[in-house]
Short mmCIF file of C-alpha atoms and ligand atoms in Angstrom, two decimals:
data_model
loop_
_atom_site.label_atom_id
_atom_site.label_comp_id
_atom_site.label_asym_id
_atom_site.label_seq_id
_atom_site.Cartn_x
_atom_site.Cartn_y
_atom_site.Cartn_z
CA MET A 206 -137.12 -95.11 153.29
CA LYS A 207 -136.48 -96.29 149.74
CA HIS A 208 -134.79 -93.90 147.34
CA ILE A 209 -135.33 -93.31 143.64
CA LYS A 210 -133.66 -91.22 140.95
CA LEU A 211 -135.20 -88.17 139.35
CA GLY A 212 -132.96 -87.99 136.29
CA ASP A 213 -129.58 -88.38 138.07
CA LEU A 214 -130.79 -86.85 141.35
CA ASP A 215 -131.18 -89.24 144.29
CA VAL A 216 -134.21 -88.57 146.53
CA SER A 217 -136.31 -90.40 149.10
CA ARG A 218 -139.29 -91.68 147.17
CA ILE A 219 -141.66 -89.79 149.49
CA GLY A 220 -140.89 -86.10 149.95
CA LEU A 221 -142.54 -83.35 151.96
CA GLY A 222 -144.45 -80.44 150.48
CA ALA A 223 -144.14 -77.40 152.72
CA MET A 224 -146.74 -75.17 151.04
CA SER A 225 -149.64 -75.72 153.47
CA MET A 226 -147.42 -74.56 156.35
CA SER A 227 -147.62 -70.98 155.05
CA HIS A 228 -149.96 -70.75 152.10
CA ALA A 229 -153.23 -71.62 150.34
CA TYR A 230 -155.05 -73.73 152.94
CA THR A 231 -156.93 -73.01 156.16
CA GLY A 232 -154.55 -72.76 159.13
CA ALA A 233 -151.51 -71.77 157.04
CA GLY A 234 -149.02 -69.80 159.12
CA SER A 235 -150.85 -70.50 162.37
CA ASP A 236 -148.21 -72.70 164.01
CA ASP A 237 -144.68 -72.33 162.64
CA ALA A 238 -143.20 -74.24 165.57
CA GLU A 239 -145.25 -77.34 164.68
CA SER A 240 -144.36 -76.85 161.00
CA ILE A 241 -140.65 -76.86 161.86
CA ARG A 242 -141.11 -79.95 164.04
CA THR A 243 -142.85 -81.56 161.04
CA ILE A 244 -139.88 -80.87 158.77
CA HIS A 245 -137.47 -82.22 161.41
CA ARG A 246 -139.58 -85.34 161.91
CA ALA A 247 -139.65 -85.89 158.15
CA LEU A 248 -135.86 -85.73 158.01
CA ASP A 249 -135.58 -88.13 160.96
CA LEU A 250 -137.84 -90.55 159.11
CA GLY A 251 -135.57 -90.49 156.06
CA VAL A 252 -137.32 -87.90 153.88
CA THR A 253 -134.71 -86.04 151.85
CA LEU A 254 -136.83 -84.01 149.40
CA ILE A 255 -138.40 -80.79 150.75
CA ASP A 256 -140.52 -78.73 148.38
CA THR A 257 -141.23 -75.00 148.60
CA ALA A 258 -141.61 -71.99 146.25
CA GLU A 259 -140.96 -68.27 146.20
CA VAL A 260 -144.69 -67.60 145.79
CA TYR A 261 -145.73 -69.60 148.90
CA GLY A 262 -146.54 -66.84 151.34
CA PRO A 263 -145.06 -65.21 149.28
CA TYR A 264 -141.57 -65.66 150.72
CA THR A 265 -142.54 -66.85 154.22
CA ASN A 266 -142.52 -70.53 153.29
CA GLU A 267 -138.94 -70.41 152.00
CA GLU A 268 -137.94 -68.54 155.16
CA LEU A 269 -139.59 -71.21 157.30
CA VAL A 270 -137.88 -74.02 155.38
CA GLY A 271 -134.57 -72.15 155.70
CA ARG A 272 -135.01 -71.90 159.48
CA ALA A 273 -135.92 -75.58 159.77
CA LEU A 274 -132.91 -76.72 157.74
CA LYS A 275 -130.32 -74.77 159.71
CA GLY A 276 -127.53 -77.20 160.55
CA ARG A 277 -129.11 -79.96 158.43
CA ARG A 278 -128.77 -78.49 154.96
CA ASP A 279 -126.50 -81.28 153.72
CA GLN A 280 -129.13 -83.96 154.47
CA VAL A 281 -131.69 -82.41 152.16
CA VAL A 282 -132.58 -81.98 148.51
CA VAL A 283 -134.08 -78.48 148.61
CA ALA A 284 -136.52 -77.80 145.79
CA THR A 285 -137.97 -74.37 145.14
CA LYS A 286 -139.65 -72.56 142.26
CA PHE A 287 -139.63 -69.20 140.47
CA GLY A 288 -141.74 -67.57 137.81
CA PHE A 289 -145.16 -67.19 139.43
CA MET A 290 -144.24 -63.64 140.48
CA SER A 291 -142.43 -60.92 138.64
CA HIS A 292 -139.70 -58.64 139.94
CA THR A 293 -139.38 -56.82 136.63
CA ASP A 294 -141.78 -54.50 134.84
CA HIS A 295 -144.23 -57.35 134.02
CA GLY A 296 -146.33 -56.52 137.11
CA ALA A 297 -146.08 -58.39 140.43
CA GLY A 298 -148.75 -61.01 139.71
CA ALA A 299 -147.56 -61.87 136.19
CA LEU A 300 -145.84 -65.05 135.12
CA ASP A 301 -142.23 -64.12 134.46
CA SER A 302 -139.49 -66.54 133.44
CA SER A 303 -137.36 -63.91 131.75
CA PRO A 304 -133.62 -64.14 132.38
CA GLN A 305 -133.75 -60.83 134.26
CA ASN A 306 -136.47 -62.08 136.61
CA ILE A 307 -134.79 -65.44 137.23
CA ARG A 308 -131.58 -63.65 138.24
CA ILE A 309 -133.46 -61.60 140.83
CA ALA A 310 -135.64 -64.49 142.04
CA VAL A 311 -132.76 -66.91 142.62
CA GLU A 312 -130.88 -64.47 144.85
CA GLY A 313 -133.99 -63.98 146.99
CA SER A 314 -134.61 -67.71 147.31
CA LEU A 315 -131.00 -68.45 148.25
CA LYS A 316 -131.11 -65.80 150.94
CA ARG A 317 -134.42 -66.90 152.43
CA LEU A 318 -133.40 -70.57 152.37
CA GLY A 319 -130.10 -69.69 154.04
CA THR A 320 -128.06 -71.59 151.50
CA ASP A 321 -125.67 -70.96 148.64
CA TYR A 322 -127.20 -73.54 146.29
CA ILE A 323 -130.64 -74.85 145.36
CA ASP A 324 -130.71 -78.58 144.60
CA LEU A 325 -133.71 -78.48 142.27
CA TYR A 326 -134.94 -75.19 140.82
CA TYR A 327 -138.27 -75.38 139.00
CA GLN A 328 -139.98 -73.00 136.66
CA HIS A 329 -143.38 -72.82 138.43
CA ARG A 330 -145.48 -72.25 135.28
CA VAL A 331 -144.51 -71.88 131.64
CA ASP A 332 -144.30 -68.19 130.70
CA PRO A 333 -145.88 -67.69 127.26
CA ASP A 334 -143.91 -64.46 126.79
CA THR A 335 -140.44 -65.97 127.25
CA PRO A 336 -139.20 -68.77 124.96
CA ILE A 337 -138.41 -71.81 127.11
CA GLU A 338 -134.94 -71.94 125.51
CA GLU A 339 -134.13 -68.54 127.04
CA THR A 340 -135.40 -69.60 130.46
CA VAL A 341 -133.47 -72.88 130.48
CA GLY A 342 -130.41 -71.11 129.06
CA THR A 343 -130.38 -68.84 132.10
CA LEU A 344 -130.94 -71.79 134.44
CA ALA A 345 -128.01 -73.59 132.78
CA GLU A 346 -125.83 -70.57 133.58
CA LEU A 347 -126.92 -70.81 137.22
CA VAL A 348 -125.89 -74.49 137.17
CA GLU A 349 -122.47 -73.46 135.79
CA GLU A 350 -122.17 -70.89 138.58
CA GLY A 351 -123.03 -73.49 141.25
CA LYS A 352 -126.16 -71.69 142.47
CA VAL A 353 -128.46 -74.38 141.13
CA ARG A 354 -127.75 -78.12 140.91
CA HIS A 355 -130.71 -79.40 138.88
CA ILE A 356 -133.45 -77.90 136.71
CA GLY A 357 -137.17 -78.69 136.84
CA LEU A 358 -140.42 -77.64 135.19
CA SER A 359 -143.94 -77.61 136.58
CA GLU A 360 -147.16 -78.29 134.63
CA ALA A 361 -145.32 -77.95 131.30
CA GLY A 362 -146.69 -79.63 128.17
CA VAL A 363 -144.74 -82.27 126.26
CA GLU A 364 -143.47 -79.95 123.52
CA THR A 365 -142.09 -77.53 126.10
CA ILE A 366 -140.47 -80.40 128.01
CA ARG A 367 -138.72 -81.57 124.83
CA ARG A 368 -137.53 -78.09 123.89
CA ALA A 369 -136.28 -77.44 127.42
CA HIS A 370 -134.49 -80.78 127.64
CA ALA A 371 -132.70 -80.07 124.36
CA VAL A 372 -131.03 -77.00 125.97
CA HIS A 373 -130.04 -78.60 129.28
CA PRO A 374 -131.07 -81.90 130.94
CA ILE A 375 -134.31 -81.48 132.86
CA THR A 376 -134.23 -83.47 136.09
CA ALA A 377 -137.91 -83.50 137.01
CA LEU A 378 -141.36 -82.38 136.04
CA GLN A 379 -143.65 -81.48 138.93
CA SER A 380 -147.34 -81.66 138.02
CA GLU A 381 -150.56 -82.65 139.72
CA TYR A 382 -151.03 -86.42 139.75
CA SER A 383 -153.11 -88.51 142.08
CA LEU A 384 -156.04 -90.91 142.16
CA TRP A 385 -158.28 -88.03 141.15
CA THR A 386 -155.98 -86.30 138.62
CA ARG A 387 -154.76 -88.83 136.08
CA ASP A 388 -153.97 -86.32 133.31
CA PRO A 389 -150.21 -87.06 133.03
CA GLU A 390 -150.76 -90.72 132.14
CA PRO A 391 -151.43 -90.74 128.37
CA GLU A 392 -148.80 -88.29 127.12
CA VAL A 393 -146.64 -86.71 129.79
CA LEU A 394 -145.39 -89.80 131.64
CA PRO A 395 -144.34 -91.66 128.46
CA THR A 396 -142.47 -88.56 127.27
CA LEU A 397 -140.65 -88.19 130.59
CA ARG A 398 -139.66 -91.85 130.48
CA GLU A 399 -138.39 -91.56 126.94
CA LEU A 400 -136.21 -88.59 127.96
CA GLY A 401 -135.13 -89.93 131.38
CA VAL A 402 -136.81 -87.09 133.27
CA GLY A 403 -138.19 -87.85 136.76
CA PHE A 404 -141.71 -87.06 137.92
CA VAL A 405 -142.80 -85.37 141.15
CA PRO A 406 -146.57 -85.56 141.68
CA TYR A 407 -147.87 -82.55 143.59
CA SER A 408 -151.09 -82.60 145.63
CA PRO A 409 -150.84 -86.41 145.75
CA LEU A 410 -153.61 -86.49 148.37
CA GLY A 411 -155.96 -84.45 146.17
CA HIS A 412 -155.38 -81.35 148.36
CA GLY A 413 -156.41 -83.47 151.34
CA PHE A 414 -159.64 -84.75 149.80
CA LEU A 415 -158.45 -88.34 149.24
CA THR A 416 -157.68 -88.76 152.95
CA GLY A 417 -161.42 -88.86 153.64
CA GLN A 418 -161.01 -86.25 156.37
CA ILE A 419 -162.78 -83.51 154.43
CA ARG A 420 -166.53 -84.20 154.51
CA SER A 421 -167.62 -80.56 154.23
CA THR A 422 -165.99 -77.28 153.26
CA ASP A 423 -167.87 -75.24 155.88
CA ASP A 424 -164.76 -74.91 158.03
CA PHE A 425 -162.54 -73.65 155.19
CA ALA A 426 -161.38 -70.04 155.62
CA ASP A 427 -162.57 -67.63 152.92
CA ASP A 428 -159.08 -67.45 151.42
CA ASP A 429 -158.62 -71.23 151.30
CA TRP A 430 -157.60 -72.08 147.70
CA ARG A 431 -160.08 -74.97 147.70
CA LYS A 432 -163.06 -72.74 148.52
CA ASN A 433 -163.57 -71.89 144.83
CA ASN A 434 -162.10 -75.04 143.34
CA PRO A 435 -164.53 -76.86 141.01
CA ARG A 436 -164.00 -80.21 142.75
CA PHE A 437 -164.64 -78.82 146.21
CA THR A 438 -167.79 -76.84 145.43
CA GLY A 439 -171.52 -77.54 145.11
CA GLU A 440 -172.77 -80.78 143.70
CA ASN A 441 -169.31 -81.82 142.49
CA PHE A 442 -168.07 -81.94 146.07
CA GLN A 443 -170.96 -84.17 147.13
CA ARG A 444 -170.42 -86.49 144.18
CA ASN A 445 -166.67 -86.67 144.77
CA LEU A 446 -167.21 -87.91 148.34
CA ARG A 447 -167.97 -91.28 146.74
CA LEU A 448 -164.39 -91.39 145.47
CA ALA A 449 -163.02 -90.72 148.96
CA ASP A 450 -165.24 -93.52 150.26
CA GLU A 451 -163.91 -95.92 147.62
CA VAL A 452 -160.31 -95.13 148.61
CA LYS A 453 -161.28 -95.68 152.25
CA ALA A 454 -162.74 -99.11 151.40
CA VAL A 455 -159.43 -100.21 149.82
CA ALA A 456 -157.53 -98.75 152.79
CA ASP A 457 -159.64 -100.74 155.27
CA GLU A 458 -158.93 -103.90 153.31
CA ALA A 459 -155.18 -103.13 153.14
CA GLY A 460 -154.95 -102.27 156.84
CA ALA A 461 -153.72 -98.78 155.95
CA THR A 462 -155.10 -95.25 155.99
CA PRO A 463 -156.61 -93.61 152.88
CA ALA A 464 -153.65 -91.17 152.68
CA GLN A 465 -151.24 -94.10 152.70
CA VAL A 466 -153.20 -95.90 150.00
CA ALA A 467 -153.26 -92.79 147.79
CA LEU A 468 -149.47 -92.55 148.13
CA ALA A 469 -148.80 -96.29 147.77
CA TRP A 470 -150.80 -96.28 144.51
CA LEU A 471 -148.61 -93.44 143.18
CA LEU A 472 -145.41 -95.24 144.24
CA ALA A 473 -146.61 -98.34 142.39
CA GLN A 474 -146.74 -96.33 139.12
CA GLY A 475 -142.95 -96.43 138.72
CA ASP A 476 -139.54 -95.98 140.29
CA ASP A 477 -139.10 -92.58 138.65
CA ILE A 478 -141.89 -91.02 140.75
CA ALA A 479 -141.50 -89.17 144.06
CA PRO A 480 -144.72 -87.65 145.46
CA ILE A 481 -144.52 -84.72 147.87
CA PRO A 482 -147.53 -84.95 150.22
CA GLY A 483 -148.05 -81.72 152.13
CA THR A 484 -148.71 -81.38 155.83
CA LYS A 485 -147.85 -79.07 158.70
CA ARG A 486 -148.40 -81.71 161.40
CA VAL A 487 -145.96 -84.22 162.87
CA GLU A 488 -148.60 -86.90 163.25
CA ARG A 489 -149.54 -86.71 159.58
CA VAL A 490 -145.96 -86.68 158.28
CA GLU A 491 -145.46 -89.91 160.22
CA GLU A 492 -148.59 -91.40 158.68
CA ASN A 493 -147.75 -90.27 155.15
CA THR A 494 -144.10 -91.34 155.27
CA ALA A 495 -145.13 -94.81 156.43
CA ALA A 496 -146.73 -95.31 153.00
CA ASP A 497 -143.20 -96.32 151.94
CA GLY A 498 -143.85 -99.65 153.63
CA ILE A 499 -147.31 -100.33 152.16
CA GLU A 500 -147.50 -102.89 149.35
CA LEU A 501 -150.88 -103.00 147.64
CA SER A 502 -151.99 -106.26 146.01
CA ALA A 503 -152.56 -106.45 142.24
CA GLU A 504 -156.29 -106.60 142.95
CA GLN A 505 -156.21 -103.51 145.17
CA LEU A 506 -154.20 -101.60 142.57
CA ALA A 507 -156.69 -102.59 139.89
CA LYS A 508 -159.58 -101.40 142.06
CA LEU A 509 -157.85 -98.05 142.52
CA ASP A 510 -157.07 -97.80 138.79
CA ASN A 511 -160.76 -98.17 138.05
CA LEU A 512 -162.12 -95.69 140.59
CA THR A 513 -164.96 -93.40 139.59
CA PRO A 514 -163.24 -90.35 138.10
CA ALA A 515 -163.50 -87.06 140.00
CA VAL A 516 -166.14 -84.58 138.84
CA GLY A 517 -164.97 -81.05 138.02
CA ASP A 518 -161.70 -79.58 136.74
CA HIS A 519 -158.73 -79.75 139.08
CA HIS A 520 -158.06 -76.02 138.77
CA ASP A 521 -160.46 -73.11 138.31
CA GLU A 522 -160.70 -71.49 134.88
CA ALA A 523 -157.84 -69.04 135.36
CA GLY A 524 -155.60 -71.77 136.83
CA THR A 525 -156.43 -74.21 134.04
CA ARG A 526 -155.25 -71.73 131.41
CA LEU A 527 -151.73 -71.92 132.91
CA LEU A 528 -151.41 -75.70 132.62
CA GLY A 529 -149.89 -77.87 129.92
CA ARG A 530 -148.33 -75.06 127.89
N1 LIG B 134 -146.08 -77.10 141.34
C1 LIG B 134 -147.26 -76.65 141.70
O1 LIG B 134 -147.91 -75.88 140.98
C2 LIG B 134 -147.84 -77.09 143.02
C3 LIG B 134 -149.21 -76.88 143.29
C4 LIG B 134 -149.70 -77.32 144.52
C5 LIG B 134 -148.85 -77.94 145.44
N2 LIG B 134 -147.54 -78.11 145.14
C6 LIG B 134 -146.60 -78.78 146.07
O2 LIG B 134 -147.14 -80.05 146.42
C7 LIG B 134 -147.19 -80.19 147.84
C8 LIG B 134 -148.38 -81.05 148.24
O3 LIG B 134 -149.58 -80.58 147.65
P1 LIG B 134 -150.84 -80.00 148.47
O4 LIG B 134 -150.41 -79.57 149.81
O5 LIG B 134 -151.51 -79.05 147.56
O6 LIG B 134 -151.82 -81.23 148.56
P2 LIG B 134 -151.80 -82.70 149.21
O7 LIG B 134 -150.45 -83.10 149.58
O8 LIG B 134 -152.57 -83.51 148.26
O9 LIG B 134 -152.71 -82.48 150.51
C9 LIG B 134 -152.36 -81.59 151.52
C10 LIG B 134 -153.56 -81.39 152.40
O10 LIG B 134 -153.93 -82.61 153.02
C11 LIG B 134 -153.86 -82.54 154.44
N3 LIG B 134 -153.23 -83.79 154.88
C12 LIG B 134 -151.95 -84.19 154.67
N4 LIG B 134 -151.75 -85.42 155.17
C13 LIG B 134 -152.92 -85.82 155.70
C14 LIG B 134 -153.33 -86.99 156.36
N5 LIG B 134 -152.50 -88.01 156.56
N6 LIG B 134 -154.61 -87.06 156.79
C15 LIG B 134 -155.48 -86.03 156.58
N7 LIG B 134 -155.14 -84.89 155.96
C16 LIG B 134 -153.86 -84.79 155.52
C17 LIG B 134 -153.04 -81.30 154.73
O11 LIG B 134 -153.46 -80.67 155.92
P3 LIG B 134 -152.42 -80.22 157.08
O12 LIG B 134 -151.35 -79.42 156.41
O13 LIG B 134 -153.26 -79.43 157.98
O14 LIG B 134 -151.92 -81.51 157.66
C18 LIG B 134 -153.30 -80.41 153.52
O15 LIG B 134 -154.49 -79.65 153.72
C19 LIG B 134 -147.29 -78.75 148.35
O16 LIG B 134 -146.83 -78.64 149.67
C20 LIG B 134 -146.39 -78.02 147.37
O17 LIG B 134 -145.04 -78.12 147.79
C21 LIG B 134 -147.04 -77.70 143.94
#
């Protein structure tokens, strides 16, 4: 597995997102033993970056990752996130990146992960009620104290990234980026490159859509996050199937799977990018990790660059309001 640098943090260039093991998608939490085998298989295949968050579950995903990493902690860059839940008087569901909340959140995450340091600690969403300087100031104190090694942001806008980076070096931005979500390209990626901040694309498989395995949403559980997502509903879903078919056509030509092509395209965008495809299945982590060995031709990359854009926003209205602040 090739490695890249996020800022000055060394990681395998393909990571593993643990969210779907416990949260958001149909089948979450249904087979923890297979989820743990998936994490172990990822490590055996050379994956070093494991991504979780306090809010996944909530809490159960960090606990699961903690159990899986017992005895192997030193092999892994553990990334987790705070700020999507509040432990102060903001109300449980509120965004909260206040110093007081971060102090409480970090202790909980350390305990659940069974570790005394977090390699990469991300603010999950920008909190409009707390100046980013205050948030990063508190994170910098945690770095001083050895509880956190590196600081990250998620779905932050360029002004926030600059302000944060002026307080303490930001190691990585984690935002949605894939063949159907190209939003970071015009502004965010150039800013990160100017500042030397790494980029971690989340949902690099378009929440599973780009793999071509989702042809209908009938089997989604009612609480599946995608059930009300604009790209997965109604006419948009039907129209977006064309995009999955186009990825499949390139995959057939490249002798790879659509998931591998979606990841290989992201890897070709730069050596400061480390996607974190999510799965709770051994077979799929093997497939996804093997994208490290797929080289797409210039012609194939150009075809992918010019794919029909996805129809529909990538988050629902409430979710969209939290992005790019
Ligand atoms: N910062 C943020 O706000 C944010 C938001 C969303 C996600 N994330 C992070 O990003 C990670 C990945 O994102 P994601 O899980 O939303 O989306 P994703 O990686 O684009 O896709 C995951 C979905 O695709 C399926 N899948 C994975 N590999 C497959 C394959 N080879 N063939 C067919 N289906 C496959 C998974 O199902 P199975 O699990 O059943 O295999 C799962 O439903 C998450 O785990 C999380 O750590 C961060």
